[in-house]
Amino acid sequence: MPTIPATPSETGPEPLDRPGPAASPPAVGSTSAGEIALPDAQPAAADLARAAATAAGNLIAPPAPVRLGDVVPAPERVTPDAAADFTLTGDEAIRVSPAGRAVAEQLAALLRPATGHPLPVTETAAPGPAGALTLTVSDAARPLDTGAATDGTDLGDEGYRLDVTTDGVRITAATPAGLFYGVQTLRQLLPAAVEHRTPVTERWTLPGGSIVDRPRYPYRGAMLDVARHFFAVPDVLRVIDHLARYKLNHLHLHLTDDQGWRIAVPGWPRLATLGGAGEVGGGPGGHYTTDDYRRIVRYAADRHVTVVPEIDLPGHTNAALVAYPELAPDRVAPPPYTGTEVGFSYVDPASERTYDFVADVLAELAALTPGPWLHIGGDEAFKVKGAAYTGFVERVQAIVAATGKTVVGWHQIAPAAHTDGRVLQWWGTGGDDPATAEAVRRGARLVLSPGNHAYLDMKYAPDTPIGHDWAGLIDVRRAYDWDPATHVTDVPPEAVLGVEAPLWTESVTSLPEIEFMLFPRLPAVAELGWSPRSTHDWSGFRERLAGHGPRWAAAGITFHRAPEVPWPAEPDTPHLTTPTIPTQPGPDTAAQPA
Ligand code: TNX
């Protein structure tokens, strides 16, 4: 019987800029494995660690522990060069062209804690000397046309090229987003110990060769339901870190449902204060202030993740009716709801007050949200049928258009008239839906979240302690083995905008439980969204994925030890000492994996 491991004691998000050596007292120790474990507390201690690592490295020069192709999601093109491994000495600088500055700081923040290396960031467009990590944002990269990198590949808005040679590492992209994804790849090419947040002794060798990479789909997402159970801002930021690690670029927040309304709306204060005060099972719930929400979208944007806010309408609205009974068909406030049934509540589609409410809420959300999307729900409105339903959706679509945003809705909105750019989110469990195919013919595009493959709230196996099974059991192979391009009958591949893995949270109550449902299925869906179909291969994927177990363990990420994945026998945890960066938020280093 799998168990969900203990909550990491400190599980905040990764800071964008983690300072280098900090001024807290040192806690130098030696672990039972005989490795030196140092905090990044004192330059002298970091120097010692570096000297030890270099001395150890000089004794033998084994090949890089990670192969160039061991990346998730699989890159488009990988050309290994066994003679070109590069080992960090600690003396490297990160050289970056001005547009890539923030990404360079992010790379430094990822590498400094475990390596103890200072990794100063230098802003320069000039080519770097040997031994540098060079990041370049260049328009020439679309199509790529930079010296040795010339091969005519158009890296587009999110692609990158990474070259590891005996001289150093170079990442080139046309945009900061592409550079950021190159950094995520670089991170995976270092030994798993790089995920520790305190210095460890390790030979930091990168496998030689080149990767040229860009995504299959522009929309690669995950959804977090913060309505059934509320999750505070640090939990959401940590989920954003998880998305970014796997090159996902959209976070859909399911902000409202029967059990809770989670976003403050200035003109309608009781939505959050009354409507937010509860959750499934009767807990206290909560809501995001507009500042909380701004913090989430800013943190996401810094990691090239677009937030897609959802206000679920016209059903799934009990919490709104508790707060404002004038929206209810009978104008009577229902009791707060803490159960898990669906389909019983709705705002009155025949009342003008309802459209005032919708317009105010969506205008506020549009103003707070930098991304192009507003998600209007539309699922399971069992009591609003036929013309009442399509008429409602069409009015709401027009309200969204008036805010300047593009509408997204669950695929039930298909029968409503087309409006510019609209996107349907497919969550069916078959592959056949004439109404959806017809909406696509009228111009809609699809984001694919098939319930029987992409739903992260489904159990892995009958004995999974949390989750649902109405769409079946979803083990890692099932999460991986489907093709977004051909999944829905009579929908051409060009109509598919991308994929999204939703996590509904009726039974999910904490960050470790979120992570347990995400890992290892989120990387599977990420690979479907990013990697070319030609790389799709279950046996290769499970091998690559296995190498991520030690990374999650080191980062304090809870995960399900899925039996179909050949995890390394020993979790890579012996380096650990007590966390020594108490003043900074960050993943806990002492957590044990599942
Ligand atoms: C269906 S999927 C729902 C949600 C539930 C979910 C549970 C969809 C658009 N609606 O309200 O939380 O099933 O798996």
mmCIF file of N, CA and C in Angstrom, residues 24-84:
data_model
loop_
_atom_site.group_PDB
_atom_site.id
_atom_site.type_symbol
_atom_site.label_atom_id
_atom_site.label_comp_id
_atom_site.label_asym_id
_atom_site.label_seq_id
_atom_site.Cartn_x
_atom_site.Cartn_y
_atom_site.Cartn_z
ATOM 1 N N SER A 24 25.192 33.674 7.245
ATOM 2 C CA SER A 24 24.735 32.995 8.445
ATOM 3 C C SER A 24 25.865 32.129 8.988
ATOM 4 N N PRO A 25 25.779 31.738 10.287
ATOM 5 C CA PRO A 25 26.876 30.966 10.869
ATOM 6 C C PRO A 25 27.049 29.627 10.156
ATOM 7 N N PRO A 26 28.263 29.166 10.034
ATOM 8 C CA PRO A 26 28.500 27.914 9.315
ATOM 9 C C PRO A 26 28.065 26.714 10.125
ATOM 10 N N ALA A 27 27.692 25.657 9.449
ATOM 11 C CA ALA A 27 27.389 24.398 10.116
ATOM 12 C C ALA A 27 28.039 23.316 9.264
ATOM 13 N N VAL A 28 29.334 23.199 9.437
ATOM 14 C CA VAL A 28 30.095 22.266 8.616
ATOM 15 C C VAL A 28 30.019 20.891 9.246
ATOM 16 N N GLY A 29 29.726 19.897 8.467
ATOM 17 C CA GLY A 29 29.641 18.560 9.045
ATOM 18 C C GLY A 29 30.049 17.510 8.056
ATOM 19 N N SER A 30 30.077 16.310 8.515
ATOM 20 C CA SER A 30 30.413 15.192 7.661
ATOM 21 C C SER A 30 29.293 14.181 7.780
ATOM 22 N N THR A 31 28.736 13.738 6.665
ATOM 23 C CA THR A 31 27.600 12.823 6.728
ATOM 24 C C THR A 31 28.086 11.408 6.962
ATOM 25 N N SER A 32 27.144 10.521 7.207
ATOM 26 C CA SER A 32 27.501 9.131 7.443
ATOM 27 C C SER A 32 28.153 8.535 6.198
ATOM 28 N N ALA A 33 27.848 9.099 5.034
ATOM 29 C CA ALA A 33 28.445 8.586 3.801
ATOM 30 C C ALA A 33 29.869 9.113 3.630
ATOM 31 N N GLY A 34 30.339 9.906 4.584
ATOM 32 C CA GLY A 34 31.702 10.387 4.527
ATOM 33 C C GLY A 34 31.874 11.585 3.616
ATOM 34 N N GLU A 35 30.751 12.178 3.169
ATOM 35 C CA GLU A 35 30.892 13.318 2.273
ATOM 36 C C GLU A 35 30.856 14.598 3.074
ATOM 37 N N ILE A 36 31.602 15.546 2.574
ATOM 38 C CA ILE A 36 31.585 16.838 3.248
ATOM 39 C C ILE A 36 30.286 17.541 2.895
ATOM 40 N N ALA A 37 29.568 18.008 3.907
ATOM 41 C CA ALA A 37 28.327 18.731 3.648
ATOM 42 C C ALA A 37 28.445 20.111 4.256
ATOM 43 N N LEU A 38 28.357 21.091 3.421
ATOM 44 C CA LEU A 38 28.563 22.456 3.878
ATOM 45 C C LEU A 38 27.366 23.315 3.563
ATOM 46 N N PRO A 39 27.039 24.245 4.404
ATOM 47 C CA PRO A 39 26.071 25.254 4.000
ATOM 48 C C PRO A 39 26.787 26.207 3.060
ATOM 49 N N ASP A 40 26.003 26.983 2.288
ATOM 50 C CA ASP A 40 26.690 27.982 1.469
ATOM 51 C C ASP A 40 26.856 29.229 2.312
ATOM 52 N N ALA A 41 27.364 29.022 3.540
ATOM 53 C CA ALA A 41 27.331 30.090 4.518
ATOM 54 C C ALA A 41 28.584 30.948 4.509
ATOM 55 N N GLN A 42 29.727 30.348 4.241
ATOM 56 C CA GLN A 42 30.955 31.096 4.394
ATOM 57 C C GLN A 42 31.842 30.871 3.205
ATOM 58 N N PRO A 43 32.423 31.918 2.673
ATOM 59 C CA PRO A 43 33.324 31.732 1.546
ATOM 60 C C PRO A 43 34.391 30.696 1.864
ATOM 61 N N ALA A 44 34.949 30.708 3.079
ATOM 62 C CA ALA A 44 36.014 29.785 3.410
ATOM 63 C C ALA A 44 35.530 28.346 3.302
ATOM 64 N N ALA A 45 34.317 28.099 3.797
ATOM 65 C CA ALA A 45 33.768 26.747 3.745
ATOM 66 C C ALA A 45 33.512 26.332 2.303
ATOM 67 N N ALA A 46 32.989 27.248 1.512
ATOM 68 C CA ALA A 46 32.719 26.928 0.105
ATOM 69 C C ALA A 46 34.030 26.642 -0.627
ATOM 70 N N ASP A 47 35.078 27.405 -0.276
ATOM 71 C CA ASP A 47 36.385 27.174 -0.899
ATOM 72 C C ASP A 47 36.892 25.771 -0.597
ATOM 73 N N LEU A 48 36.724 25.383 0.666
ATOM 74 C CA LEU A 48 37.139 24.037 1.083
ATOM 75 C C LEU A 48 36.434 22.974 0.263
ATOM 76 N N ALA A 49 35.105 23.154 0.120
ATOM 77 C CA ALA A 49 34.305 22.175 -0.622
ATOM 78 C C ALA A 49 34.796 22.097 -2.060
ATOM 79 N N ARG A 50 35.111 23.261 -2.611
ATOM 80 C CA ARG A 50 35.542 23.312 -3.995
ATOM 81 C C ARG A 50 36.891 22.609 -4.166
ATOM 82 N N ALA A 51 37.787 22.884 -3.240
ATOM 83 C CA ALA A 51 39.110 22.268 -3.316
ATOM 84 C C ALA A 51 38.979 20.751 -3.214
ATOM 85 N N ALA A 52 38.121 20.313 -2.316
ATOM 86 C CA ALA A 52 37.931 18.865 -2.140
ATOM 87 C C ALA A 52 37.371 18.255 -3.418
ATOM 88 N N ALA A 53 36.400 18.952 -4.018
ATOM 89 C CA ALA A 53 35.773 18.430 -5.239
ATOM 90 C C ALA A 53 36.801 18.344 -6.367
ATOM 91 N N THR A 54 37.609 19.387 -6.500
ATOM 92 C CA THR A 54 38.599 19.397 -7.573
ATOM 93 C C THR A 54 39.613 18.281 -7.351
ATOM 94 N N ALA A 55 40.060 18.130 -6.089
ATOM 95 C CA ALA A 55 41.039 17.082 -5.787
ATOM 96 C C ALA A 55 40.456 15.713 -6.109
ATOM 97 N N ALA A 56 39.216 15.513 -5.694
ATOM 98 C CA ALA A 56 38.566 14.219 -5.958
ATOM 99 C C ALA A 56 38.450 14.007 -7.461
ATOM 100 N N GLY A 57 38.067 15.057 -8.169
ATOM 101 C CA GLY A 57 37.858 14.945 -9.609
ATOM 102 C C GLY A 57 39.145 14.639 -10.357
ATOM 103 N N ASN A 58 40.249 15.133 -9.823
ATOM 104 C CA ASN A 58 41.507 14.926 -10.523
ATOM 105 C C ASN A 58 42.004 13.484 -10.416
ATOM 106 N N LEU A 59 41.541 12.767 -9.419
ATOM 107 C CA LEU A 59 41.990 11.384 -9.248
ATOM 108 C C LEU A 59 41.535 10.503 -10.408
ATOM 109 N N ILE A 60 40.311 10.676 -10.793
ATOM 110 C CA ILE A 60 39.771 9.911 -11.913
ATOM 111 C C ILE A 60 38.876 10.847 -12.716
ATOM 112 N N ALA A 61 38.713 10.600 -13.957
ATOM 113 C CA ALA A 61 37.827 11.421 -14.770
ATOM 114 C C ALA A 61 36.791 10.532 -15.436
ATOM 115 N N PRO A 62 35.766 10.140 -14.667
ATOM 116 C CA PRO A 62 34.741 9.272 -15.258
ATOM 117 C C PRO A 62 33.883 10.062 -16.238
ATOM 118 N N PRO A 63 33.152 9.366 -17.097
ATOM 119 C CA PRO A 63 32.272 10.096 -17.998
ATOM 120 C C PRO A 63 31.172 10.795 -17.206
ATOM 121 N N ALA A 64 30.535 11.762 -17.844
ATOM 122 C CA ALA A 64 29.432 12.466 -17.182
ATOM 123 C C ALA A 64 28.383 11.450 -16.752
ATOM 124 N N PRO A 65 27.826 11.598 -15.550
ATOM 125 C CA PRO A 65 26.862 10.610 -15.068
ATOM 126 C C PRO A 65 25.523 10.656 -15.819
ATOM 127 N N VAL A 66 25.226 11.780 -16.427
ATOM 128 C CA VAL A 66 23.973 11.907 -17.171
ATOM 129 C C VAL A 66 24.311 11.903 -18.662
ATOM 130 N N ARG A 67 23.551 11.168 -19.445
ATOM 131 C CA ARG A 67 23.780 11.205 -20.898
ATOM 132 C C ARG A 67 23.042 12.390 -21.508
ATOM 133 N N LEU A 68 23.554 12.886 -22.613
ATOM 134 C CA LEU A 68 22.989 14.092 -23.222
ATOM 135 C C LEU A 68 21.516 13.912 -23.593
ATOM 136 N N GLY A 69 21.138 12.684 -23.911
ATOM 137 C CA GLY A 69 19.749 12.459 -24.309
ATOM 138 C C GLY A 69 18.804 12.192 -23.144
ATOM 139 N N ASP A 70 19.316 12.218 -21.903
ATOM 140 C CA ASP A 70 18.482 11.860 -20.747
ATOM 141 C C ASP A 70 17.620 13.021 -20.263
ATOM 142 N N VAL A 71 16.992 13.726 -21.164
ATOM 143 C CA VAL A 71 16.259 14.936 -20.794
ATOM 144 C C VAL A 71 14.758 14.681 -20.914
ATOM 145 N N VAL A 72 13.985 15.225 -19.974
ATOM 146 C CA VAL A 72 12.517 15.169 -20.022
ATOM 147 C C VAL A 72 11.993 16.600 -19.975
ATOM 148 N N PRO A 73 11.164 17.016 -20.948
ATOM 149 C CA PRO A 73 10.734 16.294 -22.142
ATOM 150 C C PRO A 73 11.868 16.109 -23.155
ATOM 151 N N ALA A 74 11.751 15.013 -23.937
ATOM 152 C CA ALA A 74 12.802 14.677 -24.896
ATOM 153 C C ALA A 74 13.034 15.830 -25.859
ATOM 154 N N PRO A 75 14.300 16.216 -26.053
ATOM 155 C CA PRO A 75 14.597 17.288 -27.010
ATOM 156 C C PRO A 75 14.397 16.837 -28.455
ATOM 157 N N GLU A 76 14.236 17.833 -29.316
ATOM 158 C CA GLU A 76 14.018 17.518 -30.735
ATOM 159 C C GLU A 76 15.242 16.840 -31.353
ATOM 160 N N ARG A 77 16.426 17.379 -31.082
ATOM 161 C CA ARG A 77 17.628 16.824 -31.702
ATOM 162 C C ARG A 77 18.775 16.789 -30.705
ATOM 163 N N VAL A 78 19.403 15.635 -30.562
ATOM 164 C CA VAL A 78 20.489 15.462 -29.601
ATOM 165 C C VAL A 78 21.693 14.876 -30.343
ATOM 166 N N THR A 79 22.847 15.534 -30.240
ATOM 167 C CA THR A 79 24.061 15.039 -30.901
ATOM 168 C C THR A 79 25.173 14.940 -29.864
ATOM 169 N N PRO A 80 25.327 13.776 -29.245
ATOM 170 C CA PRO A 80 26.344 13.642 -28.193
ATOM 171 C C PRO A 80 27.755 13.671 -28.767
ATOM 172 N N ASP A 81 28.683 14.128 -27.949
ATOM 173 C CA ASP A 81 30.098 14.082 -28.293
ATOM 174 C C ASP A 81 30.854 13.675 -27.027
ATOM 175 N N ALA A 82 31.171 12.388 -26.946
ATOM 176 C CA ALA A 82 31.756 11.841 -25.718
ATOM 177 C C ALA A 82 33.092 12.485 -25.383
ATOM 178 N N ALA A 83 33.738 13.078 -26.380
ATOM 179 C CA ALA A 83 35.048 13.685 -26.130
ATOM 180 C C ALA A 83 34.928 15.124 -25.644
ATOM 181 N N ALA A 84 33.698 15.601 -25.477
ATOM 182 C CA ALA A 84 33.522 17.033 -25.179
ATOM 183 C C ALA A 84 32.886 17.305 -23.824
#
